[in-house]
């Protein structure tokens, strides 16, 4: 049975709740003929340790004048860095030209021991301003999606393929993804999530090295290196195409079952 809060989250996601006519009544969602089993509630999650790595600014790098631009520099090798050194190095990163236009480096946020890691595309305007991933409208929807499966933002770890905002929210370029990849790989290695949820086409493409669309990648468990990885739509896409939210709900439930070790 879904509790009232989760029911509200599902309604906010635009998912219609219905109750079967025949007794016993139970809550369900009108997603499809393949209506998956309801969410397993209240699974045991690791101790929360909220570590908001969100307040880093580009000013960590040495001050520069317009007459004396800091050259782009190759990224330091993040393999082997601990959290503190990783954060410091990423915040000062000048490996691609996005460092010239960022307000803040958006490193990542959440529980460094999380069982679930969510990977998105790149910071938008609000994330660039606040230094935290998924805090704009798409982020608010992501929060509601997490709540719908009984998770709060501080129980997961959230990061992006890119740590700096592409101007005008254009798509990440291949050289930017390449330059940024070491930070994400090290984050994954340190968090050691049990499951990765990849949101949107850019994350899926780069993590799975595929050009297949999200619609063809979802509903299967992939692997990123050794870690199970589920694919779903980007919340920004769901804001534009609310009729697709029911599919995201199916994806979240499959991801949840994977987290429970329950996917056949
Ligand atoms: N979209 C993303 O993919 N990541 C963010 O942090 C914000 C919006």
mmCIF file of N, CA, C and O and ligand atoms in Angstrom, residues 106 119-124 127 132-136 138-139 158-160 199 234 236, ligand 1:
data_model
loop_
_atom_site.group_PDB
_atom_site.id
_atom_site.type_symbol
_atom_site.label_atom_id
_atom_site.label_comp_id
_atom_site.label_asym_id
_atom_site.label_seq_id
_atom_site.Cartn_x
_atom_site.Cartn_y
_atom_site.Cartn_z
ATOM 1 N N UNK A 106 30.314 22.083 -10.307
ATOM 2 C CA UNK A 106 29.228 21.319 -9.674
ATOM 3 C C UNK A 106 29.726 19.884 -9.532
ATOM 4 O O UNK A 106 29.564 19.043 -10.419
ATOM 5 N N UNK A 119 23.258 9.571 -12.102
ATOM 6 C CA UNK A 119 24.183 10.324 -12.971
ATOM 7 C C UNK A 119 23.392 11.008 -14.075
ATOM 8 O O UNK A 119 22.663 10.368 -14.844
ATOM 9 N N UNK A 120 23.510 12.333 -14.098
ATOM 10 C CA UNK A 120 22.838 13.135 -15.111
ATOM 11 C C UNK A 120 23.829 13.661 -16.136
ATOM 12 O O UNK A 120 24.935 13.137 -16.291
ATOM 13 N N UNK A 121 23.426 14.708 -16.798
ATOM 14 C CA UNK A 121 24.190 15.198 -17.945
ATOM 15 C C UNK A 121 25.223 16.264 -17.552
ATOM 16 O O UNK A 121 26.427 16.030 -17.570
ATOM 17 N N UNK A 122 24.727 17.419 -17.195
ATOM 18 C CA UNK A 122 25.608 18.551 -16.914
ATOM 19 C C UNK A 122 24.821 19.598 -16.145
ATOM 20 O O UNK A 122 23.592 19.640 -16.242
ATOM 21 N N UNK A 123 25.506 20.463 -15.415
ATOM 22 C CA UNK A 123 24.782 21.511 -14.690
ATOM 23 C C UNK A 123 24.062 22.453 -15.649
ATOM 24 O O UNK A 123 24.556 22.731 -16.738
ATOM 25 N N UNK A 124 22.899 22.925 -15.212
ATOM 26 C CA UNK A 124 22.212 24.003 -15.921
ATOM 27 C C UNK A 124 22.502 25.316 -15.212
ATOM 28 O O UNK A 124 23.393 25.399 -14.355
ATOM 29 N N UNK A 127 22.099 25.207 -11.342
ATOM 30 C CA UNK A 127 23.161 24.386 -10.739
ATOM 31 C C UNK A 127 24.485 25.139 -10.760
ATOM 32 O O UNK A 127 25.254 25.121 -9.795
ATOM 33 N N UNK A 132 25.369 22.978 -7.027
ATOM 34 C CA UNK A 132 24.817 21.673 -6.633
ATOM 35 C C UNK A 132 24.022 21.086 -7.797
ATOM 36 O O UNK A 132 23.252 21.805 -8.436
ATOM 37 N N UNK A 133 24.211 19.775 -8.064
ATOM 38 C CA UNK A 133 23.478 19.185 -9.185
ATOM 39 C C UNK A 133 21.980 19.086 -8.915
ATOM 40 O O UNK A 133 21.553 18.919 -7.774
ATOM 41 N N UNK A 134 21.218 19.197 -9.981
ATOM 42 C CA UNK A 134 19.773 18.957 -9.950
ATOM 43 C C UNK A 134 19.065 19.781 -8.872
ATOM 44 O O UNK A 134 18.430 19.227 -7.973
ATOM 45 N N UNK A 135 19.194 21.081 -8.967
ATOM 46 C CA UNK A 135 18.458 21.956 -8.042
ATOM 47 C C UNK A 135 17.430 22.831 -8.765
ATOM 48 O O UNK A 135 16.668 23.536 -8.118
ATOM 49 N N UNK A 136 17.434 22.801 -10.088
ATOM 50 C CA UNK A 136 16.438 23.576 -10.840
ATOM 51 C C UNK A 136 15.127 22.797 -10.935
ATOM 52 O O UNK A 136 14.860 21.896 -10.136
ATOM 53 N N UNK A 138 14.098 20.614 -13.107
ATOM 54 C CA UNK A 138 14.308 19.182 -13.360
ATOM 55 C C UNK A 138 14.711 18.487 -12.063
ATOM 56 O O UNK A 138 14.300 17.357 -11.778
ATOM 57 N N UNK A 139 15.522 19.170 -11.271
ATOM 58 C CA UNK A 139 15.967 18.596 -10.003
ATOM 59 C C UNK A 139 14.810 18.405 -9.041
ATOM 60 O O UNK A 139 14.751 17.415 -8.298
ATOM 61 N N UNK A 158 24.460 12.077 -6.100
ATOM 62 C CA UNK A 158 24.073 12.616 -7.412
ATOM 63 C C UNK A 158 25.264 13.329 -8.053
ATOM 64 O O UNK A 158 25.910 14.168 -7.416
ATOM 65 N N UNK A 159 25.540 12.979 -9.294
ATOM 66 C CA UNK A 159 26.635 13.628 -10.026
ATOM 67 C C UNK A 159 26.235 13.727 -11.500
ATOM 68 O O UNK A 159 25.204 13.207 -11.917
ATOM 69 N N UNK A 160 27.061 14.401 -12.236
ATOM 70 C CA UNK A 160 26.810 14.583 -13.668
ATOM 71 C C UNK A 160 27.999 14.107 -14.489
ATOM 72 O O UNK A 160 29.122 14.016 -13.981
ATOM 73 N N UNK A 199 20.278 9.036 -15.943
ATOM 74 C CA UNK A 199 19.089 9.773 -16.392
ATOM 75 C C UNK A 199 19.411 10.569 -17.647
ATOM 76 O O UNK A 199 20.294 11.409 -17.670
ATOM 77 N N UNK A 234 15.443 11.664 -18.715
ATOM 78 C CA UNK A 234 15.895 12.824 -17.949
ATOM 79 C C UNK A 234 14.673 13.585 -17.441
ATOM 80 O O UNK A 234 13.699 13.758 -18.179
ATOM 81 N N UNK A 236 14.204 16.640 -17.119
ATOM 82 C CA UNK A 236 13.904 17.806 -17.968
ATOM 83 C C UNK A 236 13.051 17.374 -19.166
ATOM 84 O O UNK A 236 12.140 18.092 -19.590
HETATM 85 N N1 LIG B 1 20.371 18.419 -15.673
HETATM 86 C C1 LIG B 1 21.377 17.556 -15.422
HETATM 87 O O1 LIG B 1 21.593 16.611 -16.165
HETATM 88 N N2 LIG B 1 22.107 17.755 -14.338
HETATM 89 C C2 LIG B 1 21.879 18.755 -13.492
HETATM 90 O O2 LIG B 1 22.592 18.858 -12.515
HETATM 91 C C3 LIG B 1 20.832 19.639 -13.770
HETATM 92 C C4 LIG B 1 20.084 19.458 -14.856
#
